[in-house]
PDB file of C-alpha atoms and ligand atoms in Angstrom:
ATOM      1  CA  MET D  90      19.979   3.857   5.657  1.00  0.00           C
ATOM      2  CA  ALA D  91      22.102   2.988   2.631  1.00  0.00           C
ATOM      3  CA  GLY D  92      24.513   0.119   3.105  1.00  0.00           C
ATOM      4  CA  GLY D  93      22.996  -0.716   6.489  1.00  0.00           C
ATOM      5  CA  GLY D  94      25.356  -3.350   7.815  1.00  0.00           C
ATOM      6  CA  ARG D  95      26.033  -5.123   4.521  1.00  0.00           C
ATOM      7  CA  ALA D  96      29.551  -6.397   3.851  1.00  0.00           C
ATOM      8  CA  ARG D  97      28.931  -6.255   0.093  1.00  0.00           C
ATOM      9  CA  PRO D  98      26.679  -3.901  -1.877  1.00  0.00           C
ATOM     10  CA  ASN D  99      23.426  -4.609  -3.685  1.00  0.00           C
ATOM     11  CA  ILE D 100      22.970  -3.297  -7.212  1.00  0.00           C
ATOM     12  CA  LEU D 101      19.656  -2.861  -9.017  1.00  0.00           C
ATOM     13  CA  VAL D 102      19.808  -3.013 -12.814  1.00  0.00           C
ATOM     14  CA  THR D 103      16.610  -1.716 -14.385  1.00  0.00           C
ATOM     15  CA  GLY D 104      15.441  -0.459 -17.774  1.00  0.00           C
ATOM     16  CA  THR D 105      12.875  -1.161 -20.484  1.00  0.00           C
ATOM     17  CA  PRO D 106      12.713  -4.821 -21.626  1.00  0.00           C
ATOM     18  CA  GLY D 107      15.392  -5.422 -24.274  1.00  0.00           C
ATOM     19  CA  THR D 108      17.876  -2.813 -23.017  1.00  0.00           C
ATOM     20  CA  GLY D 109      20.298  -5.572 -21.964  1.00  0.00           C
ATOM     21  CA  LYS D 110      19.661  -6.030 -18.244  1.00  0.00           C
ATOM     22  CA  THR D 111      20.009  -9.814 -18.163  1.00  0.00           C
ATOM     23  CA  THR D 112      23.069  -9.841 -20.430  1.00  0.00           C
ATOM     24  CA  THR D 113      24.755  -7.132 -18.343  1.00  0.00           C
ATOM     25  CA  CYS D 114      23.851  -8.754 -15.003  1.00  0.00           C
ATOM     26  CA  SER D 115      25.109 -12.195 -16.081  1.00  0.00           C
ATOM     27  CA  LEU D 116      28.480 -10.743 -17.071  1.00  0.00           C
ATOM     28  CA  LEU D 117      28.637  -8.665 -13.896  1.00  0.00           C
ATOM     29  CA  ALA D 118      27.874 -11.741 -11.791  1.00  0.00           C
ATOM     30  CA  ASP D 119      30.654 -13.661 -13.595  1.00  0.00           C
ATOM     31  CA  ALA D 120      33.094 -10.811 -12.979  1.00  0.00           C
ATOM     32  CA  THR D 121      32.274 -10.177  -9.324  1.00  0.00           C
ATOM     33  CA  GLY D 122      30.905 -13.465  -8.012  1.00  0.00           C
ATOM     34  CA  VAL D 123      27.707 -11.866  -6.742  1.00  0.00           C
ATOM     35  CA  CYS D 124      24.280 -13.410  -6.991  1.00  0.00           C
ATOM     36  CA  HIS D 125      22.239 -12.471 -10.080  1.00  0.00           C
ATOM     37  CA  ILE D 126      18.562 -12.309  -9.178  1.00  0.00           C
ATOM     38  CA  ASN D 127      16.400 -12.241 -12.297  1.00  0.00           C
ATOM     39  CA  VAL D 128      13.077 -11.144 -10.796  1.00  0.00           C
ATOM     40  CA  GLY D 129      11.042 -12.276 -13.823  1.00  0.00           C
ATOM     41  CA  ASP D 130      12.427 -15.811 -13.509  1.00  0.00           C
ATOM     42  CA  LEU D 131      11.910 -15.802  -9.733  1.00  0.00           C
ATOM     43  CA  VAL D 132       8.263 -14.763 -10.184  1.00  0.00           C
ATOM     44  CA  ARG D 133       7.693 -17.680 -12.577  1.00  0.00           C
ATOM     45  CA  GLU D 134       9.613 -20.271 -10.547  1.00  0.00           C
ATOM     46  CA  LYS D 135       7.997 -19.406  -7.211  1.00  0.00           C
ATOM     47  CA  SER D 136       4.628 -18.258  -8.588  1.00  0.00           C
ATOM     48  CA  LEU D 137       4.958 -14.811  -7.003  1.00  0.00           C
ATOM     49  CA  HIS D 138       2.160 -13.473  -9.192  1.00  0.00           C
ATOM     50  CA  ASP D 139      -1.589 -12.913  -9.381  1.00  0.00           C
ATOM     51  CA  GLY D 140      -2.215 -14.515 -12.765  1.00  0.00           C
ATOM     52  CA  TRP D 141      -1.520 -13.669 -16.386  1.00  0.00           C
ATOM     53  CA  ASP D 142      -2.034 -10.359 -18.199  1.00  0.00           C
ATOM     54  CA  GLU D 143      -3.489 -11.292 -21.612  1.00  0.00           C
ATOM     55  CA  GLU D 144      -2.912  -7.923 -23.274  1.00  0.00           C
ATOM     56  CA  PHE D 145       0.742  -7.584 -22.330  1.00  0.00           C
ATOM     57  CA  GLU D 146       1.442 -11.329 -22.176  1.00  0.00           C
ATOM     58  CA  CYS D 147       3.190 -11.319 -18.837  1.00  0.00           C
ATOM     59  CA  HIS D 148       2.541 -12.358 -15.260  1.00  0.00           C
ATOM     60  CA  ILE D 149       0.906  -9.821 -12.947  1.00  0.00           C
ATOM     61  CA  ILE D 150       3.693  -9.611 -10.388  1.00  0.00           C
ATOM     62  CA  ASN D 151       2.781  -9.703  -6.684  1.00  0.00           C
ATOM     63  CA  GLU D 152       5.172  -7.078  -5.339  1.00  0.00           C
ATOM     64  CA  ASP D 153       4.677  -7.990  -1.678  1.00  0.00           C
ATOM     65  CA  LEU D 154       5.483 -11.662  -2.291  1.00  0.00           C
ATOM     66  CA  VAL D 155       8.609 -10.702  -4.262  1.00  0.00           C
ATOM     67  CA  CYS D 156       9.853  -8.392  -1.508  1.00  0.00           C
ATOM     68  CA  ASP D 157       9.195 -10.999   1.190  1.00  0.00           C
ATOM     69  CA  GLU D 158      11.050 -13.598  -0.861  1.00  0.00           C
ATOM     70  CA  LEU D 159      14.121 -11.371  -1.307  1.00  0.00           C
ATOM     71  CA  GLU D 160      14.360  -9.643   2.092  1.00  0.00           C
ATOM     72  CA  ASP D 161      16.901 -11.972   3.766  1.00  0.00           C
ATOM     73  CA  LYS D 162      19.193 -12.144   0.741  1.00  0.00           C
ATOM     74  CA  MET D 163      19.169  -8.387   0.347  1.00  0.00           C
ATOM     75  CA  GLU D 164      20.036  -7.913   3.978  1.00  0.00           C
ATOM     76  CA  ASP D 165      23.142 -10.086   3.451  1.00  0.00           C
ATOM     77  CA  GLY D 166      24.252  -8.008   0.428  1.00  0.00           C
ATOM     78  CA  GLY D 167      26.131  -9.094  -2.688  1.00  0.00           C
ATOM     79  CA  ASN D 168      23.155  -9.220  -5.054  1.00  0.00           C
ATOM     80  CA  ILE D 169      22.476  -7.889  -8.530  1.00  0.00           C
ATOM     81  CA  VAL D 170      18.729  -7.512  -9.035  1.00  0.00           C
ATOM     82  CA  ASP D 171      17.485  -7.523 -12.633  1.00  0.00           C
ATOM     83  CA  TYR D 172      13.978  -6.150 -13.265  1.00  0.00           C
ATOM     84  CA  HIS D 173      12.077  -3.759 -15.572  1.00  0.00           C
ATOM     85  CA  GLY D 174      10.590  -1.913 -12.619  1.00  0.00           C
ATOM     86  CA  CYS D 175      12.027  -0.426  -9.459  1.00  0.00           C
ATOM     87  CA  ASP D 176       9.450   1.536  -7.443  1.00  0.00           C
ATOM     88  CA  PHE D 177       8.263  -1.273  -5.175  1.00  0.00           C
ATOM     89  CA  PHE D 178      11.587  -2.454  -3.716  1.00  0.00           C
ATOM     90  CA  PRO D 179      12.545  -0.946  -0.350  1.00  0.00           C
ATOM     91  CA  GLU D 180      14.851   2.026  -0.908  1.00  0.00           C
ATOM     92  CA  ARG D 181      17.299   0.734   1.723  1.00  0.00           C
ATOM     93  CA  TRP D 182      18.087  -2.406  -0.285  1.00  0.00           C
ATOM     94  CA  PHE D 183      20.286  -0.757  -2.922  1.00  0.00           C
ATOM     95  CA  ASP D 184      23.654   0.980  -2.972  1.00  0.00           C
ATOM     96  CA  CYS D 185      23.551   1.630  -6.711  1.00  0.00           C
ATOM     97  CA  VAL D 186      20.643   1.791  -9.183  1.00  0.00           C
ATOM     98  CA  VAL D 187      21.599   1.394 -12.844  1.00  0.00           C
ATOM     99  CA  VAL D 188      19.148   2.371 -15.586  1.00  0.00           C
ATOM    100  CA  LEU D 189      20.072   0.924 -18.984  1.00  0.00           C
ATOM    101  CA  GLN D 190      18.973   2.916 -22.024  1.00  0.00           C
ATOM    102  CA  THR D 191      18.853   2.038 -25.706  1.00  0.00           C
ATOM    103  CA  ASP D 192      18.279   4.028 -28.875  1.00  0.00           C
ATOM    104  CA  ASN D 193      14.611   3.611 -29.926  1.00  0.00           C
ATOM    105  CA  SER D 194      15.221   2.127 -33.358  1.00  0.00           C
ATOM    106  CA  ILE D 195      17.786  -0.359 -32.003  1.00  0.00           C
ATOM    107  CA  LEU D 196      15.391  -1.345 -29.232  1.00  0.00           C
ATOM    108  CA  HIS D 197      12.544  -1.726 -31.735  1.00  0.00           C
ATOM    109  CA  ASP D 198      14.614  -4.226 -33.748  1.00  0.00           C
ATOM    110  CA  ARG D 199      15.673  -6.138 -30.623  1.00  0.00           C
ATOM    111  CA  LEU D 200      12.117  -6.489 -29.357  1.00  0.00           C
ATOM    112  CA  SER D 201      10.733  -7.414 -32.788  1.00  0.00           C
ATOM    113  CA  SER D 202      13.283 -10.184 -33.151  1.00  0.00           C
ATOM    114  CA  ARG D 203      12.273 -11.360 -29.680  1.00  0.00           C
ATOM    115  CA  GLY D 204       8.744 -11.742 -31.086  1.00  0.00           C
ATOM    116  CA  TYR D 205       7.172  -8.702 -29.459  1.00  0.00           C
ATOM    117  CA  MET D 206       4.381  -7.076 -31.501  1.00  0.00           C
ATOM    118  CA  GLY D 207       1.180  -5.052 -31.169  1.00  0.00           C
ATOM    119  CA  PRO D 208       0.498  -3.299 -27.862  1.00  0.00           C
ATOM    120  CA  LYS D 209       3.378  -5.057 -26.101  1.00  0.00           C
ATOM    121  CA  LEU D 210       5.905  -3.720 -28.629  1.00  0.00           C
ATOM    122  CA  ILE D 211       4.406  -0.217 -28.711  1.00  0.00           C
ATOM    123  CA  ASN D 212       4.146  -0.009 -24.933  1.00  0.00           C
ATOM    124  CA  ASN D 213       7.806  -0.908 -24.465  1.00  0.00           C
ATOM    125  CA  ILE D 214       9.060   1.509 -27.129  1.00  0.00           C
ATOM    126  CA  GLU D 215       7.010   4.300 -25.535  1.00  0.00           C
ATOM    127  CA  CYS D 216       8.399   3.314 -22.144  1.00  0.00           C
ATOM    128  CA  GLU D 217      11.896   3.932 -23.535  1.00  0.00           C
ATOM    129  CA  ILE D 218      11.013   7.150 -25.408  1.00  0.00           C
ATOM    130  CA  PHE D 219       9.527   8.710 -22.271  1.00  0.00           C
ATOM    131  CA  GLN D 220      12.375   7.449 -20.047  1.00  0.00           C
ATOM    132  CA  VAL D 221       9.852   5.872 -17.706  1.00  0.00           C
ATOM    133  CA  LEU D 222      12.392   3.742 -15.825  1.00  0.00           C
ATOM    134  CA  LEU D 223      14.843   6.614 -15.358  1.00  0.00           C
ATOM    135  CA  GLU D 224      12.065   8.783 -13.908  1.00  0.00           C
ATOM    136  CA  GLU D 225      10.852   5.901 -11.740  1.00  0.00           C
ATOM    137  CA  ALA D 226      14.384   5.310 -10.431  1.00  0.00           C
ATOM    138  CA  LYS D 227      14.940   9.001  -9.677  1.00  0.00           C
ATOM    139  CA  ALA D 228      11.598   9.184  -7.877  1.00  0.00           C
ATOM    140  CA  SER D 229      12.298   6.045  -5.819  1.00  0.00           C
ATOM    141  CA  TYR D 230      15.993   6.317  -4.824  1.00  0.00           C
ATOM    142  CA  PRO D 231      18.450   9.026  -3.768  1.00  0.00           C
ATOM    143  CA  GLU D 232      19.549  10.840  -6.934  1.00  0.00           C
ATOM    144  CA  ASP D 233      23.270  10.272  -6.206  1.00  0.00           C
ATOM    145  CA  ILE D 234      22.976   6.471  -6.420  1.00  0.00           C
ATOM    146  CA  VAL D 235      21.048   6.430  -9.737  1.00  0.00           C
ATOM    147  CA  ILE D 236      23.105   6.160 -12.924  1.00  0.00           C
ATOM    148  CA  ALA D 237      21.921   5.924 -16.539  1.00  0.00           C
ATOM    149  CA  LEU D 238      24.103   3.851 -18.873  1.00  0.00           C
ATOM    150  CA  GLN D 239      23.733   3.580 -22.652  1.00  0.00           C
ATOM    151  CA  SER D 240      23.318   0.037 -23.987  1.00  0.00           C
ATOM    152  CA  ASP D 241      23.240   0.176 -27.801  1.00  0.00           C
ATOM    153  CA  THR D 242      26.222  -1.965 -28.755  1.00  0.00           C
ATOM    154  CA  VAL D 243      28.303  -4.872 -27.432  1.00  0.00           C
ATOM    155  CA  GLU D 244      31.065  -2.326 -26.743  1.00  0.00           C
ATOM    156  CA  ASP D 245      28.631  -0.488 -24.492  1.00  0.00           C
ATOM    157  CA  ILE D 246      27.988  -3.717 -22.592  1.00  0.00           C
ATOM    158  CA  SER D 247      31.711  -4.360 -22.015  1.00  0.00           C
ATOM    159  CA  ARG D 248      32.273  -0.785 -20.889  1.00  0.00           C
ATOM    160  CA  ASN D 249      29.291  -0.888 -18.536  1.00  0.00           C
ATOM    161  CA  VAL D 250      30.364  -4.222 -17.038  1.00  0.00           C
ATOM    162  CA  THR D 251      33.914  -2.942 -16.496  1.00  0.00           C
ATOM    163  CA  LYS D 252      32.654   0.238 -14.861  1.00  0.00           C
ATOM    164  CA  LEU D 253      30.227  -1.575 -12.554  1.00  0.00           C
ATOM    165  CA  THR D 254      32.814  -4.226 -11.646  1.00  0.00           C
ATOM    166  CA  GLU D 255      35.215  -1.464 -10.563  1.00  0.00           C
ATOM    167  CA  TRP D 256      32.466   0.223  -8.574  1.00  0.00           C
ATOM    168  CA  PHE D 257      31.589  -3.086  -6.915  1.00  0.00           C
ATOM    169  CA  ASN D 258      35.182  -3.920  -5.998  1.00  0.00           C
ATOM    170  CA  ASN D 259      35.825  -0.425  -4.596  1.00  0.00           C
ATOM    171  CA  TRP D 260      32.672  -0.297  -2.487  1.00  0.00           C
ATOM    172  CA  ARG D 261      33.184  -0.178   1.274  1.00  0.00           C
ATOM    173  CA  PRO D 262      30.529  -0.531   3.967  1.00  0.00           C
ATOM    174  CA  ARG D 263      29.452   2.703   5.587  1.00  0.00           C
ATOM    175  CA  ARG D 264      30.400   2.959   9.225  1.00  0.00           C
ATOM    176  CA  SER D 265      27.347   3.320  11.388  1.00  0.00           C
ATOM    177  CA  SER D 266      27.477   6.267  13.749  1.00  0.00           C
TER     178      SER D 266
HETATM  179  P1  ADP Y 474      16.642  -7.393 -20.962  1.00  0.00           P
HETATM  180  O1  ADP Y 474      17.045  -8.373 -19.894  1.00  0.00           O
HETATM  181  O2  ADP Y 474      16.829  -5.964 -20.555  1.00  0.00           O
HETATM  182  O3  ADP Y 474      15.261  -7.627 -21.492  1.00  0.00           O
HETATM  183  P2  ADP Y 474      18.557  -8.841 -22.615  1.00  0.00           P
HETATM  184  O4  ADP Y 474      19.835  -8.813 -21.873  1.00  0.00           O
HETATM  185  O5  ADP Y 474      17.741 -10.091 -22.536  1.00  0.00           O
HETATM  186  O6  ADP Y 474      17.640  -7.586 -22.205  1.00  0.00           O
HETATM  187  O7  ADP Y 474      18.863  -8.482 -24.113  1.00  0.00           O
HETATM  188  C1  ADP Y 474      17.870  -8.622 -25.142  1.00  0.00           C
HETATM  189  C2  ADP Y 474      18.553  -8.938 -26.460  1.00  0.00           C
HETATM  190  O8  ADP Y 474      19.267  -7.813 -26.915  1.00  0.00           O
HETATM  191  C3  ADP Y 474      19.565 -10.070 -26.368  1.00  0.00           C
HETATM  192  O9  ADP Y 474      19.514 -10.809 -27.556  1.00  0.00           O
HETATM  193  C4  ADP Y 474      20.881  -9.351 -26.225  1.00  0.00           C
HETATM  194  O10 ADP Y 474      21.941 -10.097 -26.741  1.00  0.00           O
HETATM  195  C5  ADP Y 474      20.660  -8.085 -27.029  1.00  0.00           C
HETATM  196  N1  ADP Y 474      21.369  -6.940 -26.438  1.00  0.00           N
HETATM  197  C6  ADP Y 474      21.117  -6.382 -25.245  1.00  0.00           C
HETATM  198  N2  ADP Y 474      21.916  -5.327 -25.021  1.00  0.00           N
HETATM  199  C7  ADP Y 474      22.710  -5.215 -26.107  1.00  0.00           C
HETATM  200  C8  ADP Y 474      23.746  -4.304 -26.491  1.00  0.00           C
HETATM  201  N3  ADP Y 474      24.151  -3.294 -25.693  1.00  0.00           N
HETATM  202  N4  ADP Y 474      24.348  -4.494 -27.680  1.00  0.00           N
HETATM  203  C9  ADP Y 474      23.964  -5.500 -28.485  1.00  0.00           C
HETATM  204  N5  ADP Y 474      22.970  -6.392 -28.198  1.00  0.00           N
HETATM  205  C10 ADP Y 474      22.353  -6.249 -27.030  1.00  0.00           C
HETATM  206 MN1   MN Y 475      15.840  -9.898 -18.907  1.00  0.00          MN
END
């Protein structure tokens, strides 16, 4: 059940690496006072993984450990979860699922300047071209809570943060019946 007993909503911000999730979530947390949960950081800090993937140079996330770690916080509400994946979180956790999207050539430049190359760079650009995260979000959550937002420019970021802040402040708990 969406919004099951929470006084404040939970938002999931997903999208291909480099689309601006962490930047957007930090600003949204500043604007609303909610807790920004960067799942990548949490996995590193609490070792919620099963080792290191050499090809893609990232930890192999242990989805069960991550969900166990977050369950109590999510039940309380008032969280913004930041992760480049969304199909393993319980559907009931989120009141809004935001998928950030970026023009391929802009994303390519962002990831290159972050030092991505080879299969890691190609894999992420393909992920964006084929809208993998949007499809994953639509397959995992009710269609009416999934929104795609463009994140090409700093103006896009401000507009997205304003829009999500308004949504957050206007959200009301659903009455159980
Ligand atoms: P993610 O968390 O999705 O991997 P980040 O928020 O870390 O993305 O952003 C990656 C880089 O791209 C950062 O240097 C950030 O400043 C820049 N960036 C992200 N989104 C935008 C945007 N909409 N306009 C301009 N720069 C952006
Ligand atoms: Mn990030």
